[in-house]
Amino acid sequence: MTIKRVGILGAGKVGIVLAGLALKAGYTVRISGSGAVEKIALTIKTMVPGAVASENADVVANSDIVILAIPLSRYKNIDPAMLKGKLVIDAMNYWWETDGIREEVLDPSTTSSEQVQDYFQGATIVKTFNHMGYHNLQEEARPKGDPKRKALFVTGDDHQAVDTVAAFVDSMGFDTVVHYSIADGIMTEPGSPLFGASLKRDELAHIIDHFDETEFGKKIAAKQL
């Protein structure tokens, strides 16, 4: 699959940063926010000139890949039929300050990405861009081969989709550590040793390889989260 057009649902800090990276990498970018287009048009024109502010439906229809960069508590505001057949990056995380009580947002028995995939059943979900802070995403993207290049974790159930997204992440300025299980997205959620991590590939891979030994990993194994 060739990616030329990037759509971003969410015009907050993460969405704006990813739009900037995508434009720099040579992609065309459409981005939507909550409410009317006029509400975000000036912000987009000022902060990411070259990106097109539009409505959700237009963003999705005119994109090869769609990034969910909205508060996790709002993903069900999107009609699942809209993303049918689309390759979708889940860049969301639960965060109490914006999402409220966790139990009201998420089923505690599965990861957030599994629940996102279940909701958007007609789409293919891949998890990435969610464990590194937006400042780091913006400031630490580097060309391939740069010794200071950082890495992002990429995971999902569909092997081809994960490989496609990993190549996309690489083009955006980051190395990748790849898994093929959407449930492994738990490794990047708040409370995990990866959340907030801005690490080189070997460092990131080491933490992932030893994840089960961490306190967070032990709690997951014991189903205490």
Tab-separated table of C-alpha atoms in Angstrom:
chain	number	residue	atom	x	y	z
A	1	MET	CA	0.000	0.000	0.000
A	2	THR	CA	1.314	3.419	-0.982
A	3	ILE	CA	0.614	6.242	1.433
A	4	LYS	CA	0.494	9.723	-0.041
A	5	ARG	CA	-2.446	11.312	1.778
A	6	VAL	CA	-2.619	11.521	5.570
A	7	GLY	CA	-5.806	12.278	7.466
A	8	ILE	CA	-5.774	13.304	11.119
A	9	LEU	CA	-8.873	13.318	13.296
A	10	GLY	CA	-8.030	15.667	16.141
A	11	ALA	CA	-6.533	19.140	15.990
A	12	GLY	CA	-5.065	19.172	19.479
A	13	LYS	CA	-1.374	19.168	20.351
A	14	VAL	CA	-0.655	15.643	19.110
A	15	GLY	CA	-2.662	16.084	15.926
A	16	ILE	CA	-0.930	19.364	15.094
A	17	VAL	CA	2.531	17.891	15.682
A	18	LEU	CA	1.810	14.822	13.553
A	19	ALA	CA	0.413	17.045	10.810
A	20	GLY	CA	3.655	19.015	10.801
A	21	LEU	CA	5.786	15.876	10.625
A	22	ALA	CA	3.675	14.460	7.813
A	23	LEU	CA	3.933	17.666	5.781
A	24	LYS	CA	7.692	17.740	6.276
A	25	ALA	CA	7.865	14.116	5.086
A	26	GLY	CA	6.109	15.094	1.870
A	27	TYR	CA	2.565	13.873	2.495
A	28	THR	CA	-0.576	15.851	1.823
A	29	VAL	CA	-2.455	16.381	5.071
A	30	ARG	CA	-6.078	16.921	5.999
A	31	ILE	CA	-7.030	17.506	9.607
A	32	SER	CA	-10.307	17.909	11.481
A	33	GLY	CA	-11.234	19.068	14.943
A	34	SER	CA	-14.340	19.153	17.053
A	35	GLY	CA	-17.036	21.458	15.777
A	36	ALA	CA	-17.126	23.513	12.599
A	37	VAL	CA	-14.164	23.745	10.231
A	38	GLU	CA	-14.043	27.515	10.712
A	39	LYS	CA	-13.227	26.859	14.350
A	40	ILE	CA	-9.826	25.356	13.548
A	41	ALA	CA	-9.045	26.776	10.101
A	42	LEU	CA	-7.005	29.748	11.376
A	43	THR	CA	-5.111	27.551	13.850
A	44	ILE	CA	-4.216	25.082	11.111
A	45	LYS	CA	-3.205	27.835	8.694
A	46	THR	CA	-0.960	29.395	11.341
A	47	MET	CA	0.599	26.318	12.947
A	48	VAL	CA	0.761	23.855	10.056
A	49	PRO	CA	0.553	25.875	6.827
A	50	GLY	CA	-0.090	23.523	3.961
A	51	ALA	CA	-2.464	21.257	5.865
A	52	VAL	CA	-6.139	21.416	4.926
A	53	ALA	CA	-8.708	21.910	7.684
A	54	SER	CA	-11.869	19.978	6.948
A	55	GLU	CA	-14.669	17.873	8.402
A	56	ASN	CA	-14.217	14.268	9.525
A	57	ALA	CA	-15.945	12.729	6.523
A	58	ASP	CA	-13.822	14.669	4.024
A	59	VAL	CA	-10.625	13.929	5.918
A	60	VAL	CA	-11.322	10.195	5.905
A	61	ALA	CA	-12.558	10.021	2.318
A	62	ASN	CA	-9.446	11.745	0.988
A	63	SER	CA	-6.786	9.925	3.011
A	64	ASP	CA	-4.799	6.727	2.547
A	65	ILE	CA	-4.179	6.468	6.273
A	66	VAL	CA	-6.133	7.995	9.157
A	67	ILE	CA	-4.681	8.936	12.543
A	68	LEU	CA	-6.938	9.051	15.592
A	69	ALA	CA	-5.482	11.850	17.717
A	70	ILE	CA	-8.515	12.717	19.827
A	71	PRO	CA	-9.187	12.203	23.542
A	72	LEU	CA	-9.868	8.499	24.040
A	73	SER	CA	-13.214	9.204	25.667
A	74	ARG	CA	-14.474	10.687	22.383
A	75	TYR	CA	-13.677	7.960	19.865
A	76	LYS	CA	-17.256	6.685	19.967
A	77	ASN	CA	-18.396	10.072	18.707
A	78	ILE	CA	-17.098	8.917	15.317
A	79	ASP	CA	-19.416	6.773	13.207
A	80	PRO	CA	-17.610	3.426	12.800
A	81	ALA	CA	-18.942	3.115	9.252
A	82	MET	CA	-16.894	6.176	8.317
A	83	LEU	CA	-13.619	4.288	8.846
A	84	LYS	CA	-14.710	1.051	7.180
A	85	GLY	CA	-11.934	-0.311	4.977
A	86	LYS	CA	-9.408	2.237	6.259
A	87	LEU	CA	-5.955	1.750	7.744
A	88	VAL	CA	-6.127	3.606	11.052
A	89	ILE	CA	-3.417	4.574	13.529
A	90	ASP	CA	-4.590	4.682	17.129
A	91	ALA	CA	-2.477	7.423	18.726
A	92	MET	CA	-4.806	7.740	21.726
A	93	ASN	CA	-4.369	7.010	25.431
A	94	TYR	CA	-6.616	7.210	28.426
A	95	TRP	CA	-5.771	10.281	30.493
A	96	TRP	CA	-7.851	11.089	33.538
A	97	GLU	CA	-7.618	14.879	33.164
A	98	THR	CA	-9.326	14.790	29.767
A	99	ASP	CA	-11.214	11.486	29.853
A	100	GLY	CA	-12.629	11.334	33.381
A	101	ILE	CA	-13.194	8.132	35.320
A	102	ARG	CA	-11.431	5.239	33.575
A	103	GLU	CA	-14.178	2.696	34.247
A	104	GLU	CA	-16.654	4.964	32.457
A	105	VAL	CA	-14.445	5.060	29.374
A	106	LEU	CA	-12.859	1.606	29.203
A	107	ASP	CA	-13.700	-2.000	29.949
A	108	PRO	CA	-10.948	-3.017	32.404
A	109	SER	CA	-10.749	-6.537	30.957
A	110	THR	CA	-9.029	-5.506	27.688
A	111	THR	CA	-6.652	-2.855	26.381
A	112	SER	CA	-7.854	0.439	24.978
A	113	SER	CA	-6.690	-0.456	21.461
A	114	GLU	CA	-8.575	-3.743	21.501
A	115	GLN	CA	-11.700	-1.776	22.372
A	116	VAL	CA	-10.997	0.746	19.627
A	117	GLN	CA	-10.560	-2.120	17.155
A	118	ASP	CA	-13.803	-3.736	18.327
A	119	TYR	CA	-15.666	-0.470	17.809
A	120	PHE	CA	-14.198	0.206	14.361
A	121	GLN	CA	-14.641	-3.373	13.209
A	122	GLY	CA	-14.471	-2.507	9.525
A	123	ALA	CA	-11.134	-0.717	9.914
A	124	THR	CA	-7.622	-2.038	10.524
A	125	ILE	CA	-6.140	-0.551	13.694
A	126	VAL	CA	-2.430	-0.162	14.412
A	127	LYS	CA	-1.156	1.366	17.653
A	128	THR	CA	1.696	3.890	17.597
A	129	PHE	CA	2.643	7.554	18.237
A	130	ASN	CA	1.090	7.310	21.706
A	131	HIS	CA	3.921	6.662	24.159
A	132	MET	CA	6.152	9.609	23.275
A	133	GLY	CA	5.174	13.119	24.378
A	134	TYR	CA	4.157	15.558	21.672
A	135	HIS	CA	7.150	17.800	22.401
A	136	ASN	CA	9.485	14.868	21.803
A	137	LEU	CA	7.646	13.890	18.631
A	138	GLN	CA	8.042	17.417	17.348
A	139	GLU	CA	11.654	17.995	18.380
A	140	GLU	CA	13.291	14.593	17.997
A	141	ALA	CA	12.274	13.415	14.528
A	142	ARG	CA	15.499	12.761	12.622
A	143	PRO	CA	16.631	11.336	9.283
A	144	LYS	CA	17.215	7.605	8.949
A	145	GLY	CA	20.695	6.666	10.152
A	146	ASP	CA	21.085	9.614	12.523
A	147	PRO	CA	22.800	8.254	15.671
A	148	LYS	CA	20.445	10.277	17.867
A	149	ARG	CA	17.281	8.962	16.207
A	150	LYS	CA	14.557	7.804	18.597
A	151	ALA	CA	12.144	4.890	18.179
A	152	LEU	CA	8.428	4.246	18.447
A	153	PHE	CA	6.584	1.046	19.267
A	154	VAL	CA	4.232	-0.162	16.511
A	155	THR	CA	1.770	-3.002	17.030
A	156	GLY	CA	-1.417	-4.472	15.597
A	157	ASP	CA	-2.982	-7.770	14.570
A	158	ASP	CA	-2.654	-7.365	10.799
A	159	HIS	CA	0.967	-8.030	9.778
A	160	GLN	CA	0.797	-6.169	6.471
A	161	ALA	CA	-0.868	-3.166	8.089
A	162	VAL	CA	1.725	-3.061	10.878
A	163	ASP	CA	4.563	-3.194	8.352
A	164	THR	CA	2.943	-0.411	6.330
A	165	VAL	CA	2.557	1.769	9.408
A	166	ALA	CA	6.129	1.011	10.522
A	167	ALA	CA	7.377	2.271	7.155
A	168	PHE	CA	5.196	5.360	7.578
A	169	VAL	CA	6.610	5.989	11.067
A	170	ASP	CA	10.112	5.620	9.634
A	171	SER	CA	9.323	8.263	7.020
A	172	MET	CA	8.131	10.581	9.789
A	173	GLY	CA	11.567	10.498	11.436
A	174	PHE	CA	11.597	7.569	13.868
A	175	ASP	CA	12.950	4.039	14.067
A	176	THR	CA	10.474	1.340	15.081
A	177	VAL	CA	10.106	-1.689	17.303
A	178	VAL	CA	7.372	-3.871	15.810
A	179	HIS	CA	4.976	-6.400	17.357
A	180	TYR	CA	2.008	-8.158	15.772
A	181	SER	CA	-0.602	-8.092	18.509
A	182	ILE	CA	-2.956	-5.200	19.171
A	183	ALA	CA	-3.155	-6.338	22.804
A	184	ASP	CA	0.527	-5.434	23.200
A	185	GLY	CA	-0.561	-1.810	23.039
A	186	ILE	CA	-0.948	-2.142	26.820
A	187	MET	CA	2.837	-1.732	26.980
A	188	THR	CA	2.485	1.902	25.975
A	189	GLU	CA	-0.441	2.951	28.138
A	190	PRO	CA	-0.105	5.333	31.106
A	191	GLY	CA	1.580	3.619	34.044
A	192	SER	CA	3.789	1.451	31.864
A	193	PRO	CA	7.575	1.962	31.667
A	194	LEU	CA	7.184	2.961	28.004
A	195	PHE	CA	4.695	5.756	28.582
A	196	GLY	CA	6.495	9.052	28.082
A	197	ALA	CA	9.630	7.260	26.879
A	198	SER	CA	11.840	8.936	24.285
A	199	LEU	CA	14.437	6.276	23.603
A	200	LYS	CA	16.688	4.914	20.901
A	201	ARG	CA	15.652	1.657	19.260
A	202	ASP	CA	17.923	-0.630	21.310
A	203	GLU	CA	16.801	1.002	24.549
A	204	LEU	CA	13.137	0.722	23.609
A	205	ALA	CA	13.525	-2.905	22.523
A	206	HIS	CA	15.242	-3.751	25.825
A	207	ILE	CA	12.343	-2.402	27.892
A	208	ILE	CA	9.832	-4.262	25.718
A	209	ASP	CA	11.805	-7.508	25.965
A	210	HIS	CA	11.787	-7.228	29.759
A	211	PHE	CA	8.288	-5.829	30.096
A	212	ASP	CA	6.952	-8.865	31.980
A	213	GLU	CA	9.533	-8.217	34.681
A	214	THR	CA	8.307	-4.692	35.414
A	215	GLU	CA	5.772	-3.936	38.127
A	216	PHE	CA	3.293	-2.829	35.477
A	217	GLY	CA	3.836	-6.062	33.549
A	218	LYS	CA	3.349	-8.134	36.700
A	219	LYS	CA	0.071	-6.363	37.446
A	220	ILE	CA	-1.161	-7.099	33.928
A	221	ALA	CA	-0.216	-10.759	34.297
A	222	ALA	CA	-2.100	-10.842	37.583
A	223	LYS	CA	-5.029	-8.962	35.984
A	224	GLN	CA	-4.793	-6.233	38.595
A	225	LEU	CA	-5.265	-3.311	36.191
